[in-house]
XYZ file of C-alpha atoms in Angstrom:
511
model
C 44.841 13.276 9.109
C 42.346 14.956 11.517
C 39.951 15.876 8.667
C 39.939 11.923 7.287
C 39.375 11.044 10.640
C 36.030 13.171 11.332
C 34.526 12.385 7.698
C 34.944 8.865 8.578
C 33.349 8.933 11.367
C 30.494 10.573 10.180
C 28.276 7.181 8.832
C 29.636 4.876 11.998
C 26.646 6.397 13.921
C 23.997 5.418 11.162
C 25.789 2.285 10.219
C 25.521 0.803 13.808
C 21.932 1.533 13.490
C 21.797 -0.344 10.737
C 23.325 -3.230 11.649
C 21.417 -3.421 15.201
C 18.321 -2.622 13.455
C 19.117 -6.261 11.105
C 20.254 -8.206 14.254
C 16.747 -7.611 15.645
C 15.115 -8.481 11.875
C 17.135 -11.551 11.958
C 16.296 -12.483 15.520
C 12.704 -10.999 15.384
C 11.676 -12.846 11.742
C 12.796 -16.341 13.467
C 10.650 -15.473 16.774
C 7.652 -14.334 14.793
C 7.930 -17.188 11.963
C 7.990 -19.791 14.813
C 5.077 -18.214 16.615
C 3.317 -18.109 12.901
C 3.904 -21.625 11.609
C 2.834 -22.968 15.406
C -0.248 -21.092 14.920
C -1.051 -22.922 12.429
C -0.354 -26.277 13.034
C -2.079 -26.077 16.203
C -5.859 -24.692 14.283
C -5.013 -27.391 11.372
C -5.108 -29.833 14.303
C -8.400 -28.221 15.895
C -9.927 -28.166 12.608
C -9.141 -31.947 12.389
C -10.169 -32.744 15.794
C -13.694 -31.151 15.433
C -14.443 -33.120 11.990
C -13.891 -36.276 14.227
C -16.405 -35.450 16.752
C -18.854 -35.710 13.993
C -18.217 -39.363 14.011
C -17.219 -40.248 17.817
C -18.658 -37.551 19.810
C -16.872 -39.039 22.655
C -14.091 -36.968 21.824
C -15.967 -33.467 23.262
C -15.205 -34.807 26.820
C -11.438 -34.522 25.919
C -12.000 -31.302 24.359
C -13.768 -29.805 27.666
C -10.378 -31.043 29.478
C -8.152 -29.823 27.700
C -9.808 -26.630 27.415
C -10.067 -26.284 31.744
C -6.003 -27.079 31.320
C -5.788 -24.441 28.766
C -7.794 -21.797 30.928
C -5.554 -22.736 34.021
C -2.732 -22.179 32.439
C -3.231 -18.908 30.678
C -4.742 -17.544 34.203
C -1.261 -18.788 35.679
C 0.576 -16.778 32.702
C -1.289 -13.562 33.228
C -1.169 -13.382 36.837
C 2.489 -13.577 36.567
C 2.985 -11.226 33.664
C -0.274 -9.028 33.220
C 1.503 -6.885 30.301
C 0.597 -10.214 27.915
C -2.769 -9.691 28.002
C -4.400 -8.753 24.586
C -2.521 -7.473 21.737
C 0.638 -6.177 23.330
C 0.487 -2.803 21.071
C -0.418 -0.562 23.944
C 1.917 -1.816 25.743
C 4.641 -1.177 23.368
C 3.113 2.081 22.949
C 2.996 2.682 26.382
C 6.946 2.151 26.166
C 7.534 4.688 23.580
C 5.765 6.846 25.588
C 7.592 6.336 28.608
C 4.492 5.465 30.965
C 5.011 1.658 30.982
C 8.400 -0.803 31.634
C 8.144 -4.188 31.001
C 10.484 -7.087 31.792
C 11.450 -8.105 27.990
C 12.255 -11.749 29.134
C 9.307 -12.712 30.528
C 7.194 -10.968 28.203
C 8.632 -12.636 25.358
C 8.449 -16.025 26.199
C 5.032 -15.782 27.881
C 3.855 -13.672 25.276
C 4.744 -16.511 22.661
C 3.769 -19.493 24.613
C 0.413 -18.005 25.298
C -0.609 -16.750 22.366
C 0.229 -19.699 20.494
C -2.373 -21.376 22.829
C -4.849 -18.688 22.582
C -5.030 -17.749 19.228
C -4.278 -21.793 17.837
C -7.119 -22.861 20.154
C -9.068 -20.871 17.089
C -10.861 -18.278 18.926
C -11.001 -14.953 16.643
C -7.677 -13.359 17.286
C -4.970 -12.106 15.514
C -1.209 -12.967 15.319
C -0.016 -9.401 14.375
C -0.543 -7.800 17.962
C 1.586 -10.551 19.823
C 3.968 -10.688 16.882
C 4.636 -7.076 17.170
C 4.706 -7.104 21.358
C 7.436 -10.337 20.233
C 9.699 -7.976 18.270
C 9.521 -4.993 20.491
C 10.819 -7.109 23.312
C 13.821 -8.745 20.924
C 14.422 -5.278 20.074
C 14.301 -4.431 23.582
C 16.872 -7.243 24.821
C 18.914 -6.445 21.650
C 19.528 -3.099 23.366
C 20.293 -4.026 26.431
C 22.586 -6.515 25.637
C 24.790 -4.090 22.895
C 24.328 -1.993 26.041
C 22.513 1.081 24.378
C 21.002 4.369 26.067
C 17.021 4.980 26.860
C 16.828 6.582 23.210
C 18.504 3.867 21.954
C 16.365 1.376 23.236
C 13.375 3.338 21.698
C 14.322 2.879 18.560
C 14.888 -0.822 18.269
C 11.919 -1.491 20.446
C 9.994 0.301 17.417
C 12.027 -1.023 14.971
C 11.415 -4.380 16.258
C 7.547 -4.095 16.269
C 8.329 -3.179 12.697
C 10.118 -6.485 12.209
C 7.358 -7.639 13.953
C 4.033 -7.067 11.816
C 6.910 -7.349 8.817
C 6.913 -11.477 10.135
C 3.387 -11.950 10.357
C 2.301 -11.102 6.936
C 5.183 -10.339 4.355
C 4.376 -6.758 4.670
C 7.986 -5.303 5.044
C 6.902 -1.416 3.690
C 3.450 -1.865 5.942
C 5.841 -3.042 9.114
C 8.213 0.065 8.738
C 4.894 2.722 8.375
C 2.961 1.026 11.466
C 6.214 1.638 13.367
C 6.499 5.697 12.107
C 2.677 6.165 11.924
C 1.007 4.492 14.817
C 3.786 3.517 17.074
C 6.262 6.323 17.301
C 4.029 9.119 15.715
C 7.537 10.821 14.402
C 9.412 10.376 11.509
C 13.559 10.907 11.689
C 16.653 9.481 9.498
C 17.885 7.386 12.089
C 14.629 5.905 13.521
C 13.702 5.303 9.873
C 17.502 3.531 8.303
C 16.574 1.619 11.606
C 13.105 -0.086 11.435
C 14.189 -0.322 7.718
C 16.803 -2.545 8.242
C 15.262 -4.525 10.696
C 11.655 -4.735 8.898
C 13.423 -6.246 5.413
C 15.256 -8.561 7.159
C 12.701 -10.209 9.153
C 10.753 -10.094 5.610
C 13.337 -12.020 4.328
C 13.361 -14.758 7.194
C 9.772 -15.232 6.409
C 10.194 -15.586 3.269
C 12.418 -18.370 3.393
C 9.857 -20.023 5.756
C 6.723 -19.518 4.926
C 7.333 -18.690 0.824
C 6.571 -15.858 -1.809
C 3.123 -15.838 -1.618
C 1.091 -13.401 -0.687
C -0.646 -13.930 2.633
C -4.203 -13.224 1.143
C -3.767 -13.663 -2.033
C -7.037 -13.313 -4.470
C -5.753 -13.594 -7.739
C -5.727 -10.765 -10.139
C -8.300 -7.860 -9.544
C -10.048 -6.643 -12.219
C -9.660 -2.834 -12.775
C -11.612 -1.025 -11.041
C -14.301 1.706 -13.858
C -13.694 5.381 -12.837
C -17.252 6.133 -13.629
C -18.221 3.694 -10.372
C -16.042 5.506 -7.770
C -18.756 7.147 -6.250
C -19.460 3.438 -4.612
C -16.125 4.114 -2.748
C -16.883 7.202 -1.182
C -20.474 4.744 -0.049
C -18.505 2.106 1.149
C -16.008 4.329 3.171
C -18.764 5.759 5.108
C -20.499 2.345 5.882
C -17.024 1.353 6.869
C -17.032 4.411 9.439
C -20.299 3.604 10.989
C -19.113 -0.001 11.671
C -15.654 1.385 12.761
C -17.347 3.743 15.280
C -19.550 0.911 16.469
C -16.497 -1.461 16.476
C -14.694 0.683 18.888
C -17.737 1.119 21.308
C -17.415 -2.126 21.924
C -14.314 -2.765 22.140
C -13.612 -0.096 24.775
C -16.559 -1.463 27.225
C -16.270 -5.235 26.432
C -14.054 -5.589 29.323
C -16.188 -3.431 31.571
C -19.574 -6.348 30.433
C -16.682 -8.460 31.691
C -17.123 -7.841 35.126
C -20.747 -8.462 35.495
C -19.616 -12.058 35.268
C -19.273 -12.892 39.149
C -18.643 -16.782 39.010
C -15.228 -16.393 37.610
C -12.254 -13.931 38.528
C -10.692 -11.781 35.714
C -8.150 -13.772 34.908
C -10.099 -16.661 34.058
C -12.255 -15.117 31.557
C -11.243 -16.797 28.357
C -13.094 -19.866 29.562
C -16.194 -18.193 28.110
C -14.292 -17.871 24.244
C -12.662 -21.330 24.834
C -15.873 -22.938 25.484
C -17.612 -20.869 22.079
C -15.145 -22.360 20.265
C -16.858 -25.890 20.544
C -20.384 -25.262 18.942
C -18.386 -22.800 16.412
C -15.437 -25.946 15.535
C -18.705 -28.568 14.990
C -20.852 -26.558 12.828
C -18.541 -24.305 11.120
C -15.077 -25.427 11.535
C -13.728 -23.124 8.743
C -14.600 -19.899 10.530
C -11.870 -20.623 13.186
C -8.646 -18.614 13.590
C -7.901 -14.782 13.190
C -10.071 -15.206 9.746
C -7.171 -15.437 6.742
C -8.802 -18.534 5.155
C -12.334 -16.750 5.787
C -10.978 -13.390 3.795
C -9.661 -15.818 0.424
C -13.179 -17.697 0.758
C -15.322 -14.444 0.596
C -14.792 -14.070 -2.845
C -15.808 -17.728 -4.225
C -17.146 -19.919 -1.472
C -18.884 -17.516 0.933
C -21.229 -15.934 -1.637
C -25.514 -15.824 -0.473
C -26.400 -12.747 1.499
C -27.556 -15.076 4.541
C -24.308 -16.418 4.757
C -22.400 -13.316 4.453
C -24.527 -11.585 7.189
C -24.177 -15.087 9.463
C -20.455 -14.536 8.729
C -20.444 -10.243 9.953
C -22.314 -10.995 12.945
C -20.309 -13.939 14.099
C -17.174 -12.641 13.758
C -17.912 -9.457 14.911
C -19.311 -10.596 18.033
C -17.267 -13.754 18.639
C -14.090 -11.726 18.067
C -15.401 -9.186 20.756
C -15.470 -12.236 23.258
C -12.315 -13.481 22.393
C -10.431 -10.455 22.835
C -12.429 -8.656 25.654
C -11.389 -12.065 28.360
C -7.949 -10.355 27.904
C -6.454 -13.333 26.153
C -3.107 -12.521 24.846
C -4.053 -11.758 20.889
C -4.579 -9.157 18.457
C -7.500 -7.524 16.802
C -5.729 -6.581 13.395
C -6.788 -9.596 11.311
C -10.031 -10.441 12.948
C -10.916 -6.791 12.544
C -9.471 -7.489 8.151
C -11.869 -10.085 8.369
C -14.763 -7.828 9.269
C -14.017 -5.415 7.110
C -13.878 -7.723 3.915
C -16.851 -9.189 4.881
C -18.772 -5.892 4.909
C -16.959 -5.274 1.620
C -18.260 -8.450 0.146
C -21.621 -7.720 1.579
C -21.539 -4.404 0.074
C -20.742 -5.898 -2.999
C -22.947 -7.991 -3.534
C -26.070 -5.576 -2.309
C -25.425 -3.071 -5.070
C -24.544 -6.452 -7.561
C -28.178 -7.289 -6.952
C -30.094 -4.146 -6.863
C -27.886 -1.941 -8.755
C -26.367 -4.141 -11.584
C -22.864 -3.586 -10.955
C -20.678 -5.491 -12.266
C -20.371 -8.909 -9.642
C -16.315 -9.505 -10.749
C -16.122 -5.906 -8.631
C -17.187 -7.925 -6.007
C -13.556 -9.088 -5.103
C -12.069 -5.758 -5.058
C -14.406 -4.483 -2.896
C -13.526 -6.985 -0.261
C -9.963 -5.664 -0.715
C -10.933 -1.977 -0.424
C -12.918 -2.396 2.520
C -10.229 -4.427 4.502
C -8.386 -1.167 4.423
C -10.796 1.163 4.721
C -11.887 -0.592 7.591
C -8.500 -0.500 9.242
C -8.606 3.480 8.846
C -11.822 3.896 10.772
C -10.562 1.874 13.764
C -6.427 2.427 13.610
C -6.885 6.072 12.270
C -3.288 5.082 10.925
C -4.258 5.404 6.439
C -0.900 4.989 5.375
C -0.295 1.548 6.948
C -3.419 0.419 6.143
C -3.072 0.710 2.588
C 0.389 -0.408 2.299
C -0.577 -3.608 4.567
C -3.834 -5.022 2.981
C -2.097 -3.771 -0.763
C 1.160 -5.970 0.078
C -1.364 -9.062 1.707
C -3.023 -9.260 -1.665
C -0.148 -9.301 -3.410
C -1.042 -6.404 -5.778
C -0.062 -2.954 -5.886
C -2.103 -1.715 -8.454
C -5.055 -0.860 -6.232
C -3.326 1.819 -4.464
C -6.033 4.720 -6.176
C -9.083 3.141 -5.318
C -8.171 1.487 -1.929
C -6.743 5.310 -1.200
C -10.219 6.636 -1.980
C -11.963 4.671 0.376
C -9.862 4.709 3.167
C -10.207 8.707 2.708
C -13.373 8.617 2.699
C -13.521 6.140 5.978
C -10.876 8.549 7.356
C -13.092 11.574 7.423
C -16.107 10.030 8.525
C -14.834 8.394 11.266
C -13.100 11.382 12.161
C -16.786 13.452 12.247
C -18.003 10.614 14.044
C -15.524 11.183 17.065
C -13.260 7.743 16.661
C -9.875 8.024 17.668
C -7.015 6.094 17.364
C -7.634 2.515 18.580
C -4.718 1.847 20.651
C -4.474 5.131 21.776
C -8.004 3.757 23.730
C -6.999 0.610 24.639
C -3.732 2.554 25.988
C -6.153 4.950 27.835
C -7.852 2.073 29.456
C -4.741 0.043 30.124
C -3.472 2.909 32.214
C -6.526 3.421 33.993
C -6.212 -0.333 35.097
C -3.241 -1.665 37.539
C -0.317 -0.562 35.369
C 0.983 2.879 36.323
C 4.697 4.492 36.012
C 7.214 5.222 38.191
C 8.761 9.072 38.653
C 11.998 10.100 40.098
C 13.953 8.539 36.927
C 14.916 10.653 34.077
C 14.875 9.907 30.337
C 15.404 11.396 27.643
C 12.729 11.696 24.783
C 12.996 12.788 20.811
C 9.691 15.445 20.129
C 9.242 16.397 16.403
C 7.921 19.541 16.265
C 4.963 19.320 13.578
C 4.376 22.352 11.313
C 0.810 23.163 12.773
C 2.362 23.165 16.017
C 1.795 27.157 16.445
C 2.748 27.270 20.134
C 6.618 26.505 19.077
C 7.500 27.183 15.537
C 9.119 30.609 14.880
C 10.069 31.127 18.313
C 12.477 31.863 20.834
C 13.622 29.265 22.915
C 12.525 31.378 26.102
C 9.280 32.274 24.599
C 7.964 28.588 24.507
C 5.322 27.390 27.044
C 7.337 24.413 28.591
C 6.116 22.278 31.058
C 7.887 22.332 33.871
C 10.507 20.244 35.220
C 12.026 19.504 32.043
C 14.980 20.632 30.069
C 15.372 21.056 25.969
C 19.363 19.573 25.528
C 19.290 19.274 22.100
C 18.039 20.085 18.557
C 17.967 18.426 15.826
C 17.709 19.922 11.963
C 18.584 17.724 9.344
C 21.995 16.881 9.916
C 22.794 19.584 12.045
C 23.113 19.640 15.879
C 22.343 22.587 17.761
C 23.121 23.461 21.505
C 20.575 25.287 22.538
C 19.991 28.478 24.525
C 17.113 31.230 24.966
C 17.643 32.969 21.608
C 17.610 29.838 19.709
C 14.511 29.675 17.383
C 12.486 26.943 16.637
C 11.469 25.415 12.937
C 9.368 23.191 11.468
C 10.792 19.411 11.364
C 12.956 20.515 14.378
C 13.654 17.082 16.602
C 13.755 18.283 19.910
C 15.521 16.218 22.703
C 13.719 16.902 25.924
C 15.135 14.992 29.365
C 12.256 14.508 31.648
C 10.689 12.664 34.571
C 10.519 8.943 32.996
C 6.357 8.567 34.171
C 5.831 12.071 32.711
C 6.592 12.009 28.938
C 3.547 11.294 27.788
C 2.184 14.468 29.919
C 4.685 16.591 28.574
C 3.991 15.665 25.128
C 0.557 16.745 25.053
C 1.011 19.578 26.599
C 3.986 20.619 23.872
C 1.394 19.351 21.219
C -1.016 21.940 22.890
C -3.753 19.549 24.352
């Protein structure tokens, strides 16, 4: 009877994983599909409005109004709750990490309420940032409320910023790698069963919503001729030159901020609100994070001029938009530049080096990923999320060999990871951590990591002030104690000072 009891009680561990790991898909895919479908609405309705000022231009006095109310507003939101500014994904990192606590109720309501008015006002930001900050903080109440531990809370934080980017695009395989690759940086059974679970079911609330389609779908792609892949390998490093330059922006836009004196910080997306009026009259179609923009590069969108008219402007305007710390994302807008340079691409070597113009589409699609590489550093999602957008997995080779390529240049170039910067700079800013509160933290010890594989327990450098409780191999639990040696794929449960893990995992990866 003993022996039927402990095999039985072997999967209830995984199982309840499972199951909270659905409860925040479930809750997470409604949050995130409500936040998506008022998106658009709301830039259906700019769009509209704008086409009527070309007949009663009257109406730009009301648009000037509501656009002070707007700015008001927001400033009142991120006074009150500065952790909604921009994308959220620092912040969520930031909570992985242990340097950052956030207040899940008012973040997720402010979060959503905001960035429906940011992003739907059209300036060039992306859903995916607040929709993953949304299902981190369902995950987060999830937790609290089925009264899990610090670890626990971990994982369905991550699992719900899988659920999260799941939501926003019908990309259930890319949500569950952006939550292992870029937001948790380790992999393990029960984190992965977890954000799993919780990334296919907010899929499948999407679904129901928003339909089967792909969310930038561009019909079928012609194959793409091995004897033209050396245009890849081209195309990945243009895609790392504009990555590098994308980030040196990014990472000082806020600073340019400051040298406007006639408005305080939090009052800053007055400057993108007002863009948005010139932008809505002349070119109404370029508004929003840039999804309609991506499917009309590859038929409507096809001169050189306007492809160039359509880099620069959403390369700069998107700059704007994010850089007044309004709460959105930079995934989509940052899609959009990289097709663009794709299609620009494209077309250059169409013209002067008689390749074939049908190519043109796929390499809009290659570059979107590619692009997300040299900024994200995360390859991976990136090719998983722009090959499930499109709708077609059969580009996996070719998309693969330019975001290689864009990997490795970037990498000579110096770019890091791009919310590991906007992290960085988040931290240096007015959000610090609090010490004197203990956690404990999951470290996977990598297989380059020469300072702790094959060793004694007791030989390891260890920072101080911590203590190794547990290890992890496989299935098995170990206890540990001086003589124990560490492998390779060990998980290693370390408690610590709470506003110290992310110290103590650097110096354990031996930076």
């Amino acid at each position: 009877m003993k022996d039927k009891i402990s095999i039985w009680s072997i999967p209830l561990n995984p199982i309840g994983y499972v199951i909270r790991g659905g409860l925040v898909g479930i809750l997470a895919g409604y949050v995130v599909s409500i936040f998506r479908l008022s998106i658009q609405q709301s830039i259906n309705y700019v769009k509209i409005f704008f086409e009527r000022t070309h007949e009663h231009p009257a109406l730009f006095f009301y648009a000037i109004i509501c656009i002070i109310l707007a700015t008001l507003f927001l400033s009142w939101l991120l006074r009150s709750e500065p952790n909604i500014k921009g994308s959220g994904i620092p912040q969520v990192k930031g909570q992985i990490q242990g340097v950052i606590e956030l207040n899940w109720k008012s973040v997720l309501w402010k979060k959503f309420v905001g960035g429906i008015l940011s992003i739907g006002s059209g300036a060039f930001l992306g859903r995916e940032g607040p929709s993953i900050q949304l299902g981190a903080t369902v995950g987060q109440g999830v937790n609290e409320y089925t009264h899990g531990n610090k670890t626990d809370e971990k994982i369905l934080i991550t699992s719900g910023a899988s659920a999260g980017l799941s939501a926003a695009f019908n990309a259930p395989v890319a949500g569950l790698l952006f939550g292992l690759e870029e937001i948790h940086h380790h992999f393990s059974s029960t984190l992965l069963v977890t954000c799993f679970a919780a990334s296919i079911t907010s899929n499948f609330v999407s679904l129901n919503i928003f339909g089967m389609t792909p969310v930038l779908y561009l019909g079928e792609l012609p194959t793409f001729p091995l004897q033209s892949y050396l245009w890849l390998i081209a195309l990945g490093g243009l895609l790392a030159v504009f990555g590098y330059l994308y980030q040196k922006v990014l990472f000082h836009i806020s600073e340019w901020y400051q040298h406007i004196r006639f408005l305080p910080n939090h009052m800053y997306g007055l400057i993108p609100f007002l863009l948005i009026i010139p932008i809505g009259y002349f070119v109404p179609d370029l508004l929003g994070g840039g999804a309609e923009v991506i499917i009309g590069l590859s038929h409507t969108y096809s001169s050189l001029g306007m492809l160039a008219l359509i880099l620069v402007l959403r390369f700069v305007f998107s700059m704007i938009s994010y850089g007044s710390g309004l709460p959105g994302g930079i995934f989509l807008p940052l899609l959009t530049i990289g097709a663009s340079l794709g299609a620009l691409f494209g077309q250059l070597i169409h013209i002067y080096f008689g390749v074939d113009d049908e190519l043109i589409r796929c390499f809009i699609v290659y570059a979107m990923a590619g692009y997300f590489t040299a900024i994200c550093k995360a390859p991976l999602t990136g090719i998983i999320l722009v090959s499930e957008m499109v709708g077609n997995l059969e580009v996996l080779m070719p998309i693969a060999i330019v975001s290689l390529s864009a990997y490795v240049f970037a990498d000579m170039m110096g770019v890091i990871p791009v919310y590991d910067g906007l992290l960085q700079k988040l931290l240096g800013g007015q959000i610090g951590h609090k010490k004197g509160r203990y956690t404990t933290f999951v470290y996977p010890v990598a297989v380059t990591n020469t300072s702790l594989v094959g060793k004694r327990v007791k030989d390891c450098p260890w920072p101080s002030e911590n203590l190794l409780v547990l290890i992890k191999r496989g299935e098995k639990e170990i206890v540990p104690h001086g003589d124990t040696v560490i492998y390779a794929g060990d998980l290693l449960f370390i408690s610590a000072d709470v506003g110290l893990e992310s110290t103590y995992r650097k110096q354990l990866d031996g930076r």
